[in-house]
Amino acid sequence: MRNTTRRDFLKISGAGAGSLLLAGPAIKAFSQIAGDDTIHPGEKLHRTPTYCEVCFWKCAGWVYTDKKGRIKKIIGNKDDPHCNGRLCPRGTGGVGMYYDNDRLQTPLIREGKPGNQYFRQASWEEALDLVAKNLDKVRREHGPECVALFSHGTGGKIISHLLKAFGSPNIAAPSFAQCRGPREVAFTATFGEDVMSPERTDIRDTRCLVLIGSHIGENMHNGQIQEMSEAIDKGATIITVDPRYSTAASHSKYWLPIKPATDLALLLAWMHVIINEELYDKKYVEKYTYGFRELKDHVKDKTPEWAYAITTIKPDIIRKTAREMAHAAPAVIVHPGRHVTWYGDDTQRSRAIAILNALLGSWGRRGGFYVPEKAHLPKFPGPAYPKPKRSWKDAFPGKYKLVNEVLSTGICDATIPNPEMGCNLKAWIVYGTNLMASLPDQEKTLKAIDNLEFLAVIDTMPMDIVSYADVVLPECTYLERYDVIRTSPHREPYIALRMPASEPLYDSKPNWWMAKELAKRLGLEAYFPWNNIEELLDWQLKHVGSSLDEMKHLGVKKLKREYDDLYFLNGEDYEFNTNTGKIELYSTELANEGFDPMPDYTPHPEPPPGYYRLNYGRAPMHTFSRTTNNPNLWELKKENNVWVNPKVARIWGLENGQYVWLKNQDGVVSSFPIKVRITERIRWDSVYMVHGFGHKERQLSRSYGRGASDSELITRIAEDPIMGGTGMRGNFVTFLTEKPGKEVAS
Amino acid sequence: MRYAMAVDTKKCVGCSDCVVACQTENNVPLGYARDWITETVAGTYPNVEIEIRSERCNHCENAPCVRCCPTGASHIVEGGIVLVDHDKCIGCGACIEACPYDARYPHPDGYVDKCTFCIHRVEKGEDPACVAVCPTHCLHFGDLDDPNSDVSKAIADRKWKVLAPEAGTKPQIYYLI
Ligand code: SF4
Ligand code: SF4
Ligand code: SF4
């Protein structure tokens, strides 16, 4: 790891701070608690409601505590459609987040001159004062817009509220430009609405589910995996397109082992078959869509034979699968996926998926995509946000017109001084996201950090990003705090409550308290007129016919749909939120901005000889890099391994279980070695690893140095010109069997 | 009454939720497990098949672990559930050796432990913790003598197998294939 010039990468318990963390109150080692055999199964336990924060699915559940108030287990809430009473392994293992003895325990402040810096333990008073002082300084000298927030998860909402009150529009989440952004922009361009989270896919009632690189089952998006299982029971056809024999592929009727980076050719060929064989939903297409003739012409020569040469998928399989989809239509879902920033033409690939769904008439139909609704809670009375004078977009004149969220990589660019921008961003608050793992191109992230005057990090764990902070604010876990009410969209609008099952351990605090305290110091009290969050929640809940007391007993509550229809009504007219009011097969919006109005296949770079495409994905028991140190989940998967086809292993003389270092096309070598897994489940032109491992922060005592970090090896980014997404699947790696001499953190 | 479990290998995704749920339900110390996941891969790319199984004690009808136990700590209760009496167990490990499925582990507190089919839950009419949590609903539990139980229905209309039938233990976990 390259050190930045202003900020040393600090080891939280490193030199100068050796005994710091031992000073926290009542540190209990996990084993002492979990191994306590005075607790017997079947003991009467007390329960409090929560919704899970181990991933974005936010399943509602009950936290069970024993007589002594110790958290014992977390069980799904039966009334919640996100989980139907069953949490996923991460949610079940959420207890480990609470008991993790590596947790951040007290506020920390960076001290010393560059080259000789260390963290000093601080009081909340002192740490918050310092954060406020620095934010205020930026506000006075450069304007409030020069502060940016990176946020992830529920707690980010109140911190975002603080930042908006402060006057900055620069609030980014890596979930857009590094993840689902392309699909949201593509679906909005097509249907006038995005896919939302949880996805509005009606998997429960589908008769055909098409997964394109989406590995449901390895990503445990709880409701989806449950519904997929139900669909399998009901005899639905699953078609999985993946160069890797994923778990989903193994449960599918058809597995299409596609050559990586060629999905768009397959999608075009499917359209060709569906149009040419007149399998599309004629009534639907005629009534609701715009640009069918142009599309028909566009895919005229995109025959399965044409696609075969590109994708290596046989023409008869392309035809057969297209017919299966059409046969099931409209109860068919060509799944939009979630992490879709792959090759830089991702919005166009997502457009192709959207168009295919439109041809099959599945949008707004049972077994396709339902019309979701979410609960709307009123805003607590308070002043309006000030109007920002500048934004991160000023760093990119004329670009990103179709982008309606903030690009986290754009924030990095806008932090590095740039002639287009009057003033670069000067301070960041990073809430609950480990930028070292969630952003590609670490060198750029570090360069941006190097240009910051101030960096505050709020987290529960000493993630890698914490080491670059000037001030660290330790948050308590979701099991120890209230948060805003969950209002995610679903088939019916639901609300869910999270409340503390235990007092915060150590000297950690909830996000809402930090935001309110900072507001006080920044003269923004008026934006936080409630005394505590219970008052805010109760007020909001009473406006939708519930109350805090009621929610403490229910955990989740179903509200009434505002509109009756979960699906389009037969023959009804609908106006879509696009320029033409129709579902745009031909996108007028993209055309206006000078982009291809209909998706086209373009070849992407291929691995040079001796190199293999680096594909990455998820393991069901981990959420990105956030859970790899969780004691319960670490037990299930302690390190990632690199999947290698046996043919490739033979060439390199690799053995199963051997450790290798990976080197990418730019000469970047993984900081830590990774175990080889030789398996027939992967193509010979690519390797695969689970994302989120290879932590460099030693304070993560379990996950430090375990496995390799894919993020570190993703140095080549294919930017999506439409929405600024960072395509990350164009990186290639080779094997080093000997420990490389340099660049290895040890 | 004959308690048994069926595991649908066509639906299990190997997520290990059953493993964590068991750990938190039964205070299984970290580093040990009463249930676990196996994956077998067959074939060559692209003609590959995998089988994922959630495994645990088979509550064998003819249980070598019970036969070899010198103290009588390992015993069989009503419904065929094989249990270990922690107070009687001296931790000699004979049963660990005798079990063909590697289903038992030495608890750090000095006794041998393994899956109990969550008898404390089953007595209350609940499913075992692993069955109750499984997001794919691929675990089915119940009484084989009752044709309407989940497990009876699950094995009635599907092909199934048991593990290591040649060991003659008459295992009671059925894998739907
Ligand atoms: S899917 Fe799993 S990790 Fe995500 S919110 Fe639900 S239980 Fe938690
Ligand atoms: S919880 Fe269910 S799907 Fe997950 S590994 Fe266990 S049996 Fe398989
Ligand atoms: S699986 Fe092993 S421990 Fe369980 S009953 Fe059979 S022999 Fe005994």
CSV table of C-alpha atoms in Angstrom, one decimal, chain A residues 30-31 33-37 39-42 72-75 84-90 92-95 216-218 220 222 225-230 232-233 242-247 250-251 255 257-258 620-621 631-633 635-636 643 645 647 677 679-684, chain B residues 8-35 37 39-52 86 107-109 111 116 120-121 124 126-127 129-140 158:
chain,number,residue,atom,x,y,z
A,30,PHE,CA,-16.7,-13.3,22.2
A,31,SER,CA,-15.7,-16.8,23.3
A,33,ILE,CA,-20.0,-15.1,26.0
A,34,ALA,CA,-20.8,-17.6,23.3
A,35,GLY,CA,-19.2,-20.5,25.1
A,36,ASP,CA,-21.0,-19.8,28.3
A,37,ASP,CA,-22.7,-23.1,29.1
A,39,ILE,CA,-27.3,-20.9,29.0
A,40,HIS,CA,-29.4,-23.8,27.8
A,41,PRO,CA,-31.4,-24.2,24.7
A,42,GLY,CA,-35.0,-23.6,25.4
A,72,LYS,CA,-28.5,-14.8,21.9
A,73,LYS,CA,-30.1,-15.1,18.4
A,74,ILE,CA,-31.9,-13.3,15.7
A,75,ILE,CA,-34.9,-14.8,14.0
A,84,ASN,CA,-41.0,-14.5,5.6
A,85,GLY,CA,-39.6,-15.4,9.0
A,86,ARG,CA,-36.3,-16.7,7.6
A,87,LEU,CA,-33.2,-14.6,7.7
A,88,CYS,CA,-30.2,-15.5,5.5
A,89,PRO,CA,-27.0,-16.8,7.1
A,90,ARG,CA,-25.6,-13.3,7.4
A,92,THR,CA,-28.7,-15.1,11.4
A,93,GLY,CA,-25.0,-14.5,12.1
A,94,GLY,CA,-25.7,-10.8,12.7
A,95,VAL,CA,-25.0,-11.5,16.4
A,216,ILE,CA,-28.9,-15.7,-6.8
A,217,GLY,CA,-28.1,-18.2,-4.1
A,218,GLU,CA,-24.5,-17.0,-3.9
A,220,MET,CA,-28.4,-14.1,-0.6
A,222,ASN,CA,-33.3,-13.2,0.8
A,225,ILE,CA,-33.7,-16.7,-3.2
A,226,GLN,CA,-36.9,-17.8,-1.3
A,227,GLU,CA,-39.1,-17.0,-4.3
A,228,MET,CA,-36.7,-18.6,-6.7
A,229,SER,CA,-36.9,-21.8,-4.6
A,230,GLU,CA,-40.7,-21.5,-4.7
A,232,ILE,CA,-38.5,-24.2,-8.8
A,233,ASP,CA,-41.1,-26.1,-6.8
A,242,ASP,CA,-22.8,-17.3,-16.8
A,243,PRO,CA,-19.3,-18.3,-17.8
A,244,ARG,CA,-19.1,-20.0,-14.4
A,245,TYR,CA,-21.2,-22.9,-13.3
A,246,SER,CA,-22.8,-20.9,-10.5
A,247,THR,CA,-25.1,-22.4,-7.8
A,250,SER,CA,-26.7,-25.9,-11.2
A,251,HIS,CA,-30.3,-25.4,-10.3
A,255,TRP,CA,-27.1,-23.2,-18.3
A,257,PRO,CA,-21.7,-21.1,-20.5
A,258,ILE,CA,-21.2,-17.9,-22.3
A,620,PRO,CA,-23.8,-16.5,0.6
A,621,MET,CA,-22.3,-16.0,4.1
A,631,PRO,CA,-16.7,-14.2,14.2
A,632,ASN,CA,-19.8,-16.3,13.3
A,633,LEU,CA,-19.5,-15.7,9.6
A,635,GLU,CA,-16.1,-19.5,10.8
A,636,LEU,CA,-18.1,-20.3,7.7
A,643,TRP,CA,-11.2,-20.7,-9.0
A,645,ASN,CA,-10.0,-24.5,-14.5
A,647,LYS,CA,-6.6,-27.2,-17.9
A,677,ARG,CA,-9.3,-24.0,-6.1
A,679,THR,CA,-12.6,-26.8,-10.4
A,680,GLU,CA,-14.5,-27.6,-13.6
A,681,ARG,CA,-17.0,-25.0,-12.6
A,682,ILE,CA,-15.0,-22.2,-14.4
A,683,ARG,CA,-14.0,-21.5,-17.9
A,684,TRP,CA,-10.4,-21.7,-19.0
B,8,ASP,CA,-33.6,-31.4,-1.1
B,9,THR,CA,-30.3,-31.2,-3.0
B,10,LYS,CA,-32.0,-29.7,-6.0
B,11,LYS,CA,-32.8,-26.6,-3.9
B,12,CYS,CA,-30.0,-26.3,-1.3
B,13,VAL,CA,-27.7,-23.5,-2.3
B,14,GLY,CA,-25.1,-24.2,0.4
B,15,CYS,CA,-25.6,-20.9,2.1
B,16,SER,CA,-24.8,-22.3,5.6
B,17,ASP,CA,-27.7,-20.6,7.2
B,18,CYS,CA,-28.6,-23.9,8.8
B,19,VAL,CA,-25.1,-24.0,10.3
B,20,VAL,CA,-25.3,-20.5,11.9
B,21,ALA,CA,-28.9,-21.0,13.0
B,22,CYS,CA,-27.9,-24.2,14.8
B,23,GLN,CA,-24.9,-22.4,16.4
B,24,THR,CA,-27.0,-19.6,17.8
B,25,GLU,CA,-29.9,-21.8,18.8
B,26,ASN,CA,-27.8,-24.4,20.6
B,27,ASN,CA,-24.8,-22.4,21.8
B,28,VAL,CA,-22.4,-24.4,19.7
B,29,PRO,CA,-19.0,-22.9,20.4
B,30,LEU,CA,-17.3,-21.1,17.6
B,31,GLY,CA,-15.0,-23.4,15.7
B,32,TYR,CA,-17.4,-26.4,16.0
B,33,ALA,CA,-20.6,-27.3,14.2
B,34,ARG,CA,-23.4,-29.8,14.5
B,35,ASP,CA,-24.3,-29.4,10.9
B,37,ILE,CA,-22.3,-28.3,4.0
B,39,GLU,CA,-20.4,-29.9,-2.3
B,40,THR,CA,-19.4,-32.5,-4.8
B,41,VAL,CA,-18.6,-31.6,-8.4
B,42,ALA,CA,-18.7,-34.1,-11.3
B,43,GLY,CA,-18.0,-33.8,-15.0
B,44,THR,CA,-15.9,-31.5,-17.1
B,45,TYR,CA,-16.7,-28.0,-18.2
B,46,PRO,CA,-19.3,-27.3,-19.6
B,47,ASN,CA,-20.9,-30.6,-18.7
B,48,VAL,CA,-20.8,-30.2,-15.0
B,49,GLU,CA,-23.0,-31.2,-12.1
B,50,ILE,CA,-22.8,-30.3,-8.5
B,51,GLU,CA,-24.6,-31.7,-5.5
B,52,ILE,CA,-24.8,-29.5,-2.4
B,86,HIS,CA,-23.7,-34.3,28.8
B,107,HIS,CA,-17.2,-30.0,23.1
B,108,PRO,CA,-14.5,-27.9,24.9
B,109,ASP,CA,-16.4,-28.4,28.1
B,111,TYR,CA,-18.4,-33.9,26.6
B,116,THR,CA,-30.2,-33.2,18.7
B,120,HIS,CA,-36.2,-28.9,22.8
B,121,ARG,CA,-38.0,-27.2,19.9
B,124,LYS,CA,-42.9,-27.8,21.6
B,126,GLU,CA,-41.6,-26.4,16.3
B,127,ASP,CA,-39.2,-27.4,13.6
B,129,ALA,CA,-33.7,-24.4,14.0
B,130,CYS,CA,-32.0,-25.4,10.7
B,131,VAL,CA,-35.3,-26.3,9.1
B,132,ALA,CA,-37.0,-23.2,10.4
B,133,VAL,CA,-34.4,-20.9,9.0
B,134,CYS,CA,-33.5,-22.4,5.6
B,135,PRO,CA,-34.3,-19.7,3.0
B,136,THR,CA,-34.8,-22.2,0.2
B,137,HIS,CA,-37.2,-24.5,2.2
B,138,CYS,CA,-35.1,-27.4,1.3
B,139,LEU,CA,-35.1,-29.1,4.7
B,140,HIS,CA,-38.2,-31.1,5.7
B,158,ARG,CA,-39.1,-37.8,-5.0
